[in-house]
Amino acid sequence: MSNTGIVIVGSGPAAISAAESYRRAGGTSPVTIVTADSHLPYLRPPLSKDFLRGDVCASAIELHTQKWFTDLGIELIRDDSVVSIDTGAQRATTRTGNSIPFLRLILATGAEPKPLAVTGGRRAFSLRSLSEAQSLRDAAAAADSAVVVGAGFIGCEAAASLALRGIATTLVSPDEVPQHSRLGSAVGERITGILEEAGVHYVGGVKVSAVHEETVQLDNGVSIATDMVLAATGVAPRTALATDSGIRLVTDRIAVDEHMCTSIENVYAAGDVAFAVNRKAGRRIMIEHWQDAITQGEIAGTNAAGGAQSWDAVPGFWTTIGDRTLKYAAWGDGYARARLVERGTGFSVWYETNGIAVGVLTLDADDDYAEGQNRIRAGAALPL
């Protein structure tokens, strides 16, 4: 390959957003996306929900058709991966031997599931890619029971989806209630109720000590018989390329400024792999959610085309557990107090520190969610 242009590593939301925004901002150089994934880029949120339940097929969650990439002049290289970067010569080398020169490089390598680090943990399924989701869905079609390890949002979503398929599903977590440390006990109790409505049996305050062929062993001595196990035990950012290239990392992620620029000129990073400065918050903020990755990718792509966008949005996400959707926005670095307000069939939780709104979580209370985002961004007090 001899045409020098924009090289994007990864095919998740940050990567595709970066490519699209580069073109939208007037960028005319060749754009090349390199991904180890064999599929066309796809939506990841449905993997633990609609797709796992069997309500949609793989083609229904594709982000774009091949024609879309062709029409925008974006070369999509699948089943390959960038294995080294020469930032001085501005050249990326792939596993298959492609040597790709670049004017600008955007690292959107995302994150990968953390393995279940116990005896027999390799027996557990992971859920991050479409291929993993397909394997999990195939196993679910032949299962009567399942254990999900981890009560983060992916774990809760997947457990509810499995239960709604008619599978006897147990969700195991060290937390007495889901998301206790992040969202508080009151919200954790509500999430437990939502899980139970979907048919999930929640077992909190315990850890998995081993996974056997037909059972999961807990550290309290209890064994749970199961046909399949899903490990939803968090993710780790893919930073090997950055580390090997001498790009600065902070807290195991690529350090970028508010413009998504790394410590190396002409190299940007966005999405789960990045630890970016948020201009409004005045500090670095970690993100692990779809919409935030899209936003950061848009900034990286626009700036690679010569723009000057900054990240100043309040991070946030939606999670659908069964048929209930929670919406959450926050700076993500904790809170001093939380106040739960009932709202008809739902509720709102306001998080504050020193009288200032720092987070909001809602169920069936969209007006509160919009107001909360505005108050957090403005550094305003909670509503009366």
Coordinates of C-alpha atoms in Angstrom, one line a residue:
M1 CA 0.0 0.0 0.0
S2 CA 1.5 3.3 -1.0
N3 CA -1.3 5.9 -0.5
T4 CA -0.6 7.8 2.7
G5 CA -3.7 8.8 4.6
I6 CA -5.6 8.1 7.8
V7 CA -5.2 4.7 9.5
I8 CA -7.7 3.6 12.1
V9 CA -7.0 0.6 14.3
G10 CA -10.2 -1.1 15.5
S11 CA -13.8 -1.3 14.2
G12 CA -15.9 -0.4 17.3
P13 CA -17.9 2.7 17.8
A14 CA -15.0 5.0 18.2
A15 CA -13.3 3.8 15.1
I16 CA -16.3 4.0 12.8
S17 CA -17.3 7.4 14.2
A18 CA -13.8 8.6 13.6
A19 CA -13.8 7.5 10.0
E20 CA -17.2 9.1 9.3
S21 CA -16.5 12.3 11.1
Y22 CA -13.2 12.7 9.2
R23 CA -15.0 12.6 5.9
R24 CA -17.8 14.8 7.2
A25 CA -15.2 17.4 8.3
G26 CA -13.8 17.5 4.8
G27 CA -10.9 15.1 5.1
T28 CA -10.0 13.8 1.6
S29 CA -7.0 11.6 2.3
P30 CA -7.4 7.8 2.0
V31 CA -8.9 6.2 5.1
T32 CA -8.0 2.6 6.1
I33 CA -9.6 0.7 9.0
V34 CA -7.8 -2.4 10.2
T35 CA -9.6 -4.8 12.4
A36 CA -9.1 -8.4 13.6
D37 CA -12.8 -8.9 13.5
S38 CA -14.1 -10.9 10.6
H39 CA -17.5 -9.3 10.5
L40 CA -18.6 -5.9 9.2
P41 CA -18.6 -3.4 12.1
Y42 CA -21.7 -4.0 14.2
L43 CA -23.6 -2.6 17.2
R44 CA -22.4 -4.1 20.4
P45 CA -25.2 -3.1 22.8
P46 CA -27.7 -5.7 21.3
L47 CA -25.2 -8.6 21.9
S48 CA -26.3 -9.0 25.5
K49 CA -29.9 -8.2 24.8
D50 CA -31.9 -8.6 21.5
F51 CA -29.2 -10.8 19.8
L52 CA -28.7 -13.1 22.8
R53 CA -32.4 -13.5 23.1
G54 CA -32.6 -14.5 19.5
D55 CA -34.8 -11.6 18.5
V56 CA -32.4 -10.2 15.8
C57 CA -29.9 -11.8 13.4
A58 CA -26.3 -10.7 12.8
S59 CA -27.1 -8.7 9.7
A60 CA -29.7 -6.6 11.6
I61 CA -27.0 -5.2 13.9
E62 CA -24.5 -4.2 11.3
L63 CA -23.5 -0.5 11.6
H64 CA -23.1 -0.1 7.9
T65 CA -23.1 -2.1 4.7
Q66 CA -19.9 -2.7 2.7
K67 CA -21.3 -0.2 0.1
W68 CA -21.3 2.5 2.8
F69 CA -17.6 2.1 3.3
T70 CA -16.9 2.0 -0.4
D71 CA -19.0 5.1 -1.1
L72 CA -17.1 7.1 1.5
G73 CA -13.8 5.9 0.2
I74 CA -13.0 3.9 3.4
E75 CA -11.0 0.7 3.0
L76 CA -12.0 -1.8 5.6
I77 CA -9.4 -4.5 6.2
R78 CA -10.9 -7.4 8.2
D79 CA -9.3 -10.5 9.7
D80 CA -6.1 -8.7 10.2
S81 CA -4.5 -6.6 13.0
V82 CA -1.9 -4.0 13.4
V83 CA 1.0 -5.5 15.3
S84 CA 3.5 -2.7 15.2
I85 CA 3.7 1.1 14.7
D86 CA 6.7 3.1 13.7
T87 CA 5.6 6.6 14.9
G88 CA 8.8 8.2 13.4
A89 CA 8.3 6.8 9.9
Q90 CA 4.5 7.0 10.4
R91 CA 3.9 3.5 9.2
A92 CA 1.8 0.6 10.6
T93 CA 2.5 -3.0 10.0
T94 CA -0.2 -5.7 10.1
R95 CA 0.0 -9.4 11.1
T96 CA -0.3 -10.4 7.4
G97 CA 2.6 -8.2 6.4
N98 CA 0.8 -5.1 5.1
S99 CA 2.9 -2.0 5.6
I100 CA 0.6 1.0 5.7
P101 CA 1.9 4.6 5.8
F102 CA -0.1 7.2 7.6
L103 CA -0.5 11.0 7.9
R104 CA -2.6 10.5 11.0
L105 CA -3.2 7.4 13.1
I106 CA -6.3 6.8 15.3
L107 CA -6.1 4.1 18.0
A108 CA -9.5 2.8 18.7
T109 CA -8.5 -0.7 19.9
G110 CA -11.1 -0.9 22.6
A111 CA -11.0 -3.4 25.4
E112 CA -11.1 -7.2 25.9
P113 CA -12.9 -9.3 28.5
K114 CA -11.0 -10.2 31.6
P115 CA -10.9 -13.9 32.1
L116 CA -12.5 -15.6 35.0
A117 CA -9.3 -16.3 37.0
V118 CA -10.3 -19.4 38.9
T119 CA -9.8 -23.1 38.4
G120 CA -11.7 -24.1 35.3
G121 CA -12.5 -20.5 34.4
R122 CA -11.6 -21.2 30.8
R123 CA -14.9 -23.1 30.5
A124 CA -16.8 -19.8 30.9
F125 CA -18.0 -17.9 27.9
S126 CA -17.1 -14.3 27.3
L127 CA -19.3 -11.7 25.7
R128 CA -17.6 -8.8 23.8
S129 CA -17.6 -9.7 20.2
L130 CA -20.2 -10.9 17.7
S131 CA -18.4 -14.2 17.4
E132 CA -18.5 -14.7 21.2
A133 CA -22.2 -13.6 21.3
Q134 CA -23.0 -16.2 18.6
S135 CA -21.2 -19.0 20.6
L136 CA -23.1 -17.9 23.7
R137 CA -26.4 -17.9 21.9
D138 CA -25.8 -21.3 20.3
A139 CA -25.0 -22.7 23.8
A140 CA -28.1 -21.1 25.2
A141 CA -30.3 -22.8 22.6
A142 CA -29.4 -26.2 24.2
A143 CA -29.3 -25.1 27.8
D144 CA -31.8 -25.4 30.6
S145 CA -29.7 -23.6 33.2
A146 CA -27.0 -20.9 33.3
V147 CA -24.7 -19.1 35.7
V148 CA -23.6 -15.5 35.0
V149 CA -20.6 -14.3 37.0
G150 CA -20.5 -10.6 37.6
A151 CA -23.2 -8.0 38.2
G152 CA -22.0 -5.2 36.0
F153 CA -24.4 -4.0 33.4
I154 CA -23.3 -6.5 30.8
G155 CA -23.8 -9.3 33.4
C156 CA -27.2 -8.0 34.4
E157 CA -28.4 -7.6 30.8
A158 CA -27.1 -11.0 29.7
A159 CA -28.6 -12.7 32.8
A160 CA -32.0 -11.2 32.1
S161 CA -31.8 -12.1 28.4
L162 CA -31.0 -15.7 29.2
A163 CA -33.8 -15.9 31.8
L164 CA -36.3 -14.5 29.3
R165 CA -35.3 -17.3 26.9
G166 CA -36.7 -19.7 29.6
I167 CA -33.3 -20.7 31.0
A168 CA -33.0 -21.0 34.8
T169 CA -30.4 -18.3 35.3
T170 CA -28.4 -17.5 38.5
L171 CA -26.4 -14.3 38.7
V172 CA -23.4 -14.5 41.1
S173 CA -21.6 -11.4 42.5
P174 CA -19.4 -10.4 45.4
D175 CA -21.7 -7.4 45.9
E176 CA -24.7 -7.9 48.1
V177 CA -26.7 -6.0 45.5
P178 CA -25.6 -5.1 42.0
Q179 CA -23.6 -1.9 41.5
H180 CA -23.6 -1.1 45.2
S181 CA -20.2 0.7 45.2
R182 CA -21.0 2.7 42.1
L183 CA -24.7 3.6 42.4
G184 CA -25.6 2.9 46.1
S185 CA -27.6 0.3 47.9
A186 CA -31.0 1.7 47.0
V187 CA -30.3 1.5 43.3
G188 CA -28.8 -2.0 43.8
E189 CA -32.0 -3.2 45.4
R190 CA -34.0 -1.8 42.5
I191 CA -31.8 -3.6 40.0
T192 CA -32.2 -6.8 42.0
G193 CA -35.9 -6.4 41.7
I194 CA -35.7 -5.8 38.0
L195 CA -33.6 -8.9 37.6
E196 CA -36.1 -11.0 39.6
E197 CA -38.9 -9.7 37.4
A198 CA -37.1 -11.1 34.4
G199 CA -36.7 -14.4 36.2
V200 CA -33.1 -14.1 37.4
H201 CA -32.0 -15.5 40.7
Y202 CA -29.5 -13.2 42.3
V203 CA -26.8 -14.5 44.7
G204 CA -24.7 -11.8 46.2
G205 CA -21.9 -11.6 48.7
V206 CA -20.1 -14.6 47.3
K207 CA -17.3 -15.3 44.8
V208 CA -16.8 -18.2 42.3
S209 CA -13.9 -20.4 43.4
A210 CA -14.0 -22.9 40.5
V211 CA -15.9 -23.9 37.4
H212 CA -16.4 -27.6 36.8
E213 CA -18.0 -29.4 33.8
E214 CA -21.5 -29.3 35.2
T215 CA -21.2 -27.1 38.3
V216 CA -20.0 -23.7 39.6
Q217 CA -18.3 -23.8 43.0
L218 CA -18.8 -20.8 45.3
D219 CA -16.4 -19.7 48.1
N220 CA -19.1 -20.4 50.7
G221 CA -19.1 -24.1 49.8
V222 CA -22.3 -24.0 47.7
S223 CA -22.3 -25.7 44.3
I224 CA -24.7 -24.6 41.5
A225 CA -25.5 -27.1 38.8
T226 CA -25.5 -25.4 35.4
D227 CA -25.3 -26.2 31.7
M228 CA -23.3 -23.0 30.8
V229 CA -21.3 -20.2 32.5
L230 CA -20.8 -16.6 31.3
A231 CA -18.0 -14.6 32.8
A232 CA -19.0 -10.9 32.9
T233 CA -16.0 -9.9 35.0
G234 CA -15.0 -6.7 33.4
V235 CA -12.7 -5.6 30.6
A236 CA -9.1 -4.6 30.1
P237 CA -8.1 -1.9 27.6
R238 CA -6.0 -3.1 24.6
T239 CA -2.9 -0.9 25.1
A240 CA -0.1 -3.2 23.8
L241 CA 0.4 -1.2 20.6
A242 CA 0.6 2.0 22.5
T243 CA 3.0 0.6 25.0
D244 CA 5.3 -0.8 22.3
S245 CA 5.3 2.5 20.4
G246 CA 6.3 4.6 23.4
I247 CA 2.9 6.3 23.6
R248 CA 2.2 7.6 27.1
L249 CA -0.2 5.7 29.3
V250 CA -1.9 6.8 32.5
T251 CA -3.7 4.3 34.7
D252 CA -3.3 1.5 32.1
R253 CA -4.9 3.6 29.3
I254 CA -3.7 5.8 26.6
A255 CA -3.4 9.4 27.9
V256 CA -5.0 11.9 25.5
D257 CA -5.9 15.5 25.8
E258 CA -9.4 17.0 25.3
H259 CA -8.7 16.9 21.5
M260 CA -8.0 13.1 21.7
C261 CA -4.3 13.7 20.9
T262 CA -1.8 11.3 22.4
S263 CA 1.8 12.1 23.5
I264 CA 3.0 11.4 19.9
E265 CA 2.3 13.9 17.2
N266 CA -0.3 12.8 14.6
V267 CA -1.5 9.9 16.7
Y268 CA -4.9 10.1 18.3
A269 CA -6.8 7.6 20.6
A270 CA -10.5 7.3 21.4
G271 CA -13.0 5.0 23.2
D272 CA -12.4 2.4 25.9
V273 CA -8.6 2.4 25.4
A274 CA -8.3 6.2 26.0
F275 CA -8.0 8.1 29.2
A276 CA -9.1 11.6 28.0
V277 CA -9.2 15.0 29.5
N278 CA -12.8 16.3 29.7
R279 CA -12.7 20.1 29.3
K280 CA -15.8 20.7 31.3
A281 CA -14.8 18.4 34.2
G282 CA -11.2 19.7 34.1
R283 CA -9.7 16.2 34.5
R284 CA -9.3 12.9 32.9
I285 CA -12.3 10.6 32.8
M286 CA -12.5 6.9 31.9
I287 CA -15.3 5.7 29.7
E288 CA -16.5 2.2 28.8
H289 CA -19.8 3.0 27.1
W290 CA -21.0 3.1 23.5
Q291 CA -22.2 6.7 23.2
D292 CA -19.1 8.1 24.8
A293 CA -16.9 6.1 22.4
I294 CA -18.8 7.5 19.5
T295 CA -18.4 11.1 20.8
Q296 CA -14.6 10.6 21.3
G297 CA -14.2 9.0 17.9
E298 CA -16.1 11.9 16.3
I299 CA -13.6 14.4 18.0
A300 CA -10.6 12.4 16.9
G301 CA -11.8 12.1 13.3
T302 CA -12.8 15.8 13.0
N303 CA -9.4 16.9 14.5
A304 CA -7.5 14.6 12.2
A305 CA -9.1 16.5 9.3
G306 CA -7.9 19.8 10.7
G307 CA -10.6 20.6 13.2
A308 CA -10.3 21.7 16.8
Q309 CA -13.1 19.9 18.7
S310 CA -12.8 19.3 22.4
W311 CA -14.5 16.7 24.6
D312 CA -16.8 18.4 27.1
A313 CA -19.8 16.1 27.2
V314 CA -21.1 14.5 30.5
P315 CA -20.4 10.7 30.1
G316 CA -23.6 8.6 30.2
F317 CA -25.2 5.4 29.1
W318 CA -28.5 3.5 28.9
T319 CA -28.9 -0.1 30.0
T320 CA -31.9 -2.3 29.4
I321 CA -32.3 -5.2 31.8
G322 CA -35.3 -7.3 30.7
D323 CA -37.8 -4.7 29.6
R324 CA -36.7 -1.9 31.9
T325 CA -34.2 0.8 30.8
L326 CA -32.0 2.7 33.2
K327 CA -30.3 5.9 32.1
Y328 CA -27.2 7.2 33.9
A329 CA -25.0 10.2 33.5
A330 CA -22.2 11.3 35.8
W331 CA -18.6 12.5 36.0
G332 CA -17.8 9.0 37.4
D333 CA -15.6 9.8 40.3
G334 CA -17.9 9.2 43.1
Y335 CA -20.4 11.2 45.2
A336 CA -21.1 12.3 48.7
R337 CA -24.8 11.7 48.9
A338 CA -27.6 10.1 46.9
R339 CA -31.3 11.0 47.0
L340 CA -33.9 8.7 45.4
V341 CA -37.2 10.2 44.2
E342 CA -40.2 8.0 43.2
R343 CA -41.6 8.9 39.7
G344 CA -44.8 6.9 39.0
T345 CA -43.7 3.6 37.6
G346 CA -40.1 4.6 37.9
F347 CA -37.7 6.7 39.9
S348 CA -34.8 9.1 39.8
V349 CA -31.6 9.2 41.9
W350 CA -29.7 12.4 42.3
Y351 CA -26.1 12.3 43.2
E352 CA -24.3 15.3 44.8
T353 CA -21.1 16.4 46.3
N354 CA -20.9 19.6 48.3
G355 CA -24.4 20.5 47.1
I356 CA -23.4 20.2 43.4
A357 CA -25.0 17.7 41.1
V358 CA -22.5 15.1 39.9
G359 CA -24.7 12.3 38.7
V360 CA -28.3 11.2 37.8
L361 CA -29.9 7.8 37.3
T362 CA -33.4 7.4 36.1
L363 CA -36.0 4.7 35.3
D364 CA -39.0 6.0 33.3
A365 CA -38.2 9.6 34.2
D366 CA -36.7 11.1 31.0
D367 CA -37.3 14.7 32.0
D368 CA -35.2 14.2 35.1
Y369 CA -32.5 12.6 33.1
A370 CA -32.3 15.5 30.7
E371 CA -32.4 18.0 33.6
G372 CA -29.7 16.0 35.4
Q373 CA -27.3 16.1 32.4
N374 CA -27.7 19.9 32.2
R375 CA -27.2 20.4 36.0
I376 CA -24.1 18.2 36.0
R377 CA -22.6 19.9 33.1
A378 CA -23.3 23.4 34.5
G379 CA -22.0 22.4 38.0
A380 CA -25.4 23.4 39.4
A381 CA -27.2 22.3 42.6
L382 CA -29.7 19.5 42.8
P383 CA -33.3 20.4 42.1
L384 CA -35.4 21.1 45.1

